[in-house]
């Protein structure tokens, strides 16, 4: 089996991926670029946000397997070949995301960001302490990551409601769906965590209207994509106290430009897109299972519905 490995990674990262993928799939022949000689041999592409156009001209391509969980950038390539696209769904990544969601929730709930600000001002002051079961956490997006985060927070004693655009079910977690259900949910939320896929329906969702609907002083945690957030509207919502503190892992422009106001904003915690890094060993095994299924004509896992956008 001839497989193209390509993406926006540097040489070291690519070599590390190649080593793991070769270990997981020793019989495959790996190509780092498509040429006139090998283009006809390649039947699958394993990709990490490749530059637009890179997957054109592969006449026998039958699967595009993403190493990223979010496929918004991949799907935005108008020249993406019309073959099945699988995204990375990895329990190890979901567990890491749940750790980040739990850390942010605990920090917001227990006022640890307020205490960090107080420390800067040498301000010794004890803030009121609330119980976890008095804190309403709303999780936007209830895919595998959202469900794992929700269950972790429920275990920790928080009141958790999941929200998604379409109807669905989630074990052990209250679930709402649709835009009409969002606004009343925001009004009683102490903390909102975003884990939605970025699609034309969810882009710019975290905007002025969204912030105005929140319970005043709520915490916002964006672990999904920068394209969900209207940054100027968040700055305004922080200014007027509608949002108390924001934990942001993703941005419209990454790396976040040095002059961006989020860097030094006392009510913003900036993370460099690390909420849940792909675990190479686990991901390589997941890729191998799908590529073997492709080779053996079996059904493929975690396929993206292109019309839905994830
Ligand atoms: C990370 O953001 C991913 O989509 O895997």
XYZ file of C-alpha atoms and ligand atoms in Angstrom:
315
model
C 0.000 0.000 0.000
C 1.404 3.415 -1.007
C 0.563 6.246 1.352
C 1.279 9.967 1.142
C 2.203 11.652 4.434
C 1.934 15.417 4.271
C 0.963 18.433 6.313
C 2.018 21.711 7.788
C 4.559 20.136 10.130
C 8.304 20.773 10.202
C 10.822 18.068 9.219
C 11.380 16.834 12.796
C 7.689 16.473 13.445
C 7.168 14.752 10.108
C 10.005 12.305 10.822
C 8.544 11.524 14.257
C 5.139 10.825 12.674
C 6.758 8.697 9.985
C 8.569 6.571 12.574
C 5.340 5.936 14.531
C 3.322 5.231 11.390
C 5.962 2.829 10.059
C 5.900 1.010 13.393
C 2.099 0.765 13.264
C 1.943 -0.224 9.597
C 5.260 -1.883 8.649
C 4.134 -3.194 5.233
C 3.163 0.229 3.817
C 5.332 2.333 1.491
C 5.362 5.948 2.651
C 5.825 8.951 0.342
C 6.573 12.426 1.616
C 5.455 14.138 -1.579
C 3.541 13.277 -4.732
C 5.555 13.214 -7.952
C 4.822 12.246 -11.561
C 6.335 8.815 -10.747
C 4.407 7.937 -7.579
C 1.091 9.842 -8.003
C -0.676 6.852 -9.570
C 0.424 4.485 -6.788
C -0.896 6.474 -3.846
C -4.181 5.113 -2.475
C -4.347 6.966 0.854
C -3.113 10.254 2.265
C -2.369 10.775 5.950
C -2.483 14.505 6.513
C -1.975 17.179 9.153
C -3.573 20.364 7.816
C -1.826 20.224 4.416
C -1.582 23.390 2.318
C -4.545 23.745 -0.081
C -4.107 21.949 -3.402
C -1.579 19.380 -2.178
C -3.912 16.407 -2.600
C -4.813 17.100 -6.201
C -3.644 14.876 -9.036
C -3.761 11.516 -7.210
C -5.976 9.415 -9.528
C -6.163 6.349 -7.240
C -6.639 8.142 -3.916
C -9.372 6.392 -1.866
C -9.025 7.871 1.644
C -7.799 11.062 3.284
C -7.013 10.337 6.937
C -6.536 13.435 9.083
C -4.132 13.438 12.014
C -6.119 16.369 13.382
C -9.439 16.065 15.171
C -10.738 19.291 13.616
C -10.996 19.120 9.830
C -12.257 22.669 9.182
C -9.061 23.750 7.435
C -8.861 20.580 5.361
C -12.483 20.909 4.214
C -11.996 24.576 3.330
C -9.665 23.505 0.467
C -11.890 23.858 -2.639
C -9.636 21.434 -4.535
C -9.943 18.639 -1.936
C -10.544 15.395 -3.885
C -14.003 13.871 -3.561
C -12.952 10.792 -1.554
C -13.838 9.794 2.033
C -12.181 11.929 4.737
C -11.622 10.470 8.211
C -10.814 12.636 11.206
C -8.778 11.735 14.253
C -10.963 10.463 17.075
C -8.627 9.372 19.837
C -9.652 8.592 23.446
C -6.193 9.748 24.632
C -6.829 13.178 23.108
C -10.291 13.315 24.659
C -8.791 12.470 28.060
C -6.249 15.302 27.663
C -9.041 17.685 26.661
C -11.020 16.656 29.744
C -7.982 17.471 31.923
C -7.773 20.961 30.406
C -11.526 21.498 30.780
C -11.363 20.351 34.401
C -8.376 22.575 35.212
C -10.066 25.636 33.683
C -13.365 24.877 35.416
C -11.721 24.392 38.822
C -9.670 27.566 38.359
C -12.715 29.641 37.399
C -14.959 28.120 40.065
C -12.456 28.510 42.917
C -11.315 31.986 41.842
C -7.713 31.000 41.175
C -7.402 33.517 38.322
C -8.677 36.207 40.724
C -6.070 35.128 43.268
C -3.349 35.337 40.584
C -4.436 38.937 39.864
C -4.509 39.671 43.593
C -0.978 38.311 43.994
C 0.269 40.813 41.397
C -1.235 43.575 43.514
C 0.017 42.100 46.865
C -3.657 41.929 47.779
C -4.428 39.423 50.603
C -8.168 38.886 50.331
C -10.309 35.804 50.740
C -13.128 35.436 48.232
C -16.385 33.577 48.889
C -16.135 29.841 48.236
C -18.881 28.001 46.333
C -19.558 24.304 46.105
C -19.100 22.493 42.786
C -22.783 21.543 42.743
C -23.663 25.253 42.755
C -21.754 25.816 39.518
C -23.542 25.384 36.187
C -21.128 24.404 33.428
C -22.384 24.441 29.846
C -20.470 22.451 27.256
C -20.964 23.501 23.650
C -20.305 20.535 21.361
C -21.005 16.986 22.458
C -18.831 14.866 20.195
C -16.454 12.362 21.761
C -14.365 15.151 23.329
C -17.374 17.058 24.632
C -18.886 13.922 26.143
C -15.602 12.946 27.832
C -15.242 16.455 29.292
C -18.869 16.489 30.446
C -18.551 13.136 32.206
C -15.326 14.223 33.916
C -16.973 17.397 35.199
C -20.066 15.512 36.371
C -17.781 13.159 38.318
C -16.208 16.214 39.913
C -19.627 17.309 41.171
C -20.454 20.132 38.742
C -23.909 20.709 37.283
C -23.261 20.075 33.610
C -25.445 20.576 30.555
C -24.264 19.731 27.076
C -25.496 21.668 24.075
C -25.282 20.872 20.380
C -26.914 22.164 17.245
C -28.699 18.904 16.393
C -30.565 16.528 18.643
C -28.696 13.589 20.163
C -28.050 11.751 23.405
C -25.224 11.663 25.946
C -25.009 9.177 28.770
C -25.266 10.708 32.234
C -25.353 14.342 31.044
C -28.320 16.667 30.482
C -28.434 17.663 26.836
C -30.086 20.562 24.990
C -30.034 21.226 21.294
C -30.793 23.972 18.794
C -30.330 27.739 18.872
C -33.600 28.379 20.746
C -32.356 26.313 23.670
C -28.984 28.075 23.772
C -30.029 31.497 25.053
C -31.858 30.374 28.237
C -28.982 27.982 28.943
C -26.417 30.786 28.710
C -28.475 32.901 31.109
C -27.952 30.348 33.893
C -24.348 29.346 33.036
C -21.436 30.141 35.336
C -18.903 28.621 32.953
C -19.202 27.940 29.213
C -16.728 25.599 27.531
C -16.612 25.554 23.736
C -15.744 22.298 21.984
C -17.847 22.730 18.846
C -16.531 21.826 15.405
C -15.949 24.934 13.277
C -18.547 24.978 10.496
C -20.436 27.739 8.665
C -23.179 27.344 11.328
C -20.877 27.677 14.355
C -18.343 30.269 13.106
C -18.565 33.570 15.076
C -21.055 31.988 17.510
C -19.222 33.541 20.491
C -20.170 37.096 19.673
C -21.756 40.101 21.311
C -25.243 38.550 21.317
C -23.840 35.408 22.936
C -22.013 37.371 25.648
C -25.066 39.516 26.363
C -27.092 36.337 26.925
C -24.636 35.022 29.557
C -25.077 35.228 33.303
C -23.012 38.346 34.173
C -19.433 37.529 35.177
C -19.466 34.052 33.593
C -16.221 32.310 32.653
C -15.537 31.437 29.017
C -13.254 28.595 27.937
C -12.557 28.256 24.206
C -10.833 24.961 23.414
C -12.246 24.534 19.892
C -11.257 27.000 17.170
C -10.415 30.700 17.011
C -13.031 31.131 14.282
C -15.814 30.605 16.847
C -14.884 33.768 18.716
C -15.403 37.398 17.731
C -12.378 38.703 19.592
C -13.390 42.379 19.721
C -16.773 41.380 21.213
C -15.041 39.366 23.926
C -12.808 42.320 24.817
C -15.905 44.455 25.195
C -17.702 41.799 27.254
C -14.675 41.585 29.586
C -14.595 45.363 29.845
C -18.215 45.611 30.963
C -18.015 42.570 33.285
C -20.386 40.389 31.265
C -17.527 37.862 31.005
C -15.415 37.583 34.169
C -12.462 35.671 32.746
C -11.650 33.896 29.495
C -9.362 30.901 29.009
C -8.392 30.757 25.348
C -6.415 27.963 23.704
C -7.200 28.832 20.080
C -7.105 32.047 18.084
C -8.030 33.463 14.700
C -4.348 33.946 14.010
C -1.878 31.384 15.419
C 0.688 31.942 16.832
C -1.130 34.803 18.576
C 0.603 37.989 17.325
C 2.861 39.626 19.950
C 0.865 42.879 19.866
C -2.501 41.172 20.444
C -4.379 42.623 23.466
C -5.182 39.124 24.816
C -1.530 38.520 25.781
C -1.456 41.114 28.543
C -5.141 41.245 29.420
C -5.528 40.533 33.155
C -8.783 38.644 32.590
C -7.522 36.446 29.773
C -5.462 33.280 30.099
C -3.667 32.473 26.833
C -2.615 28.925 25.959
C -0.695 28.086 22.742
C -3.173 25.564 21.267
C -2.180 22.782 23.663
C -5.499 21.812 25.243
C -5.185 18.328 23.717
C -2.209 17.535 21.526
C -2.421 14.464 19.329
C -0.678 11.539 20.994
C 1.496 10.136 18.192
C 1.583 6.499 19.347
C -2.173 6.208 19.858
C -2.952 8.191 16.708
C -0.634 6.024 14.561
C -2.474 2.902 15.745
C -5.840 4.520 14.932
C -4.583 5.462 11.456
C -3.304 1.906 10.916
C -6.718 0.420 11.757
C -8.411 2.619 9.156
C -5.783 1.992 6.483
C -6.011 -1.759 7.037
C -9.815 -1.507 6.725
C -9.324 0.361 3.440
C -6.958 -2.316 2.171
C -9.312 -5.132 3.201
C -12.451 -3.440 1.852
C -13.977 -3.130 5.334
C -15.939 -0.170 6.679
C -13.937 2.913 7.612
C -14.105 4.680 10.978
C -14.734 8.314 11.929
C -15.673 9.479 8.460
C -16.510 13.142 8.051
C -19.886 14.125 6.662
C -18.777 16.849 4.302
C -22.185 18.524 4.067
C -22.228 18.826 7.890
C -18.626 20.055 8.045
C -17.284 17.547 10.600
C -6.376 20.185 17.191
O -6.812 21.287 17.310
C -6.973 19.169 16.348
O -7.950 19.470 15.647
O -6.488 18.029 16.365
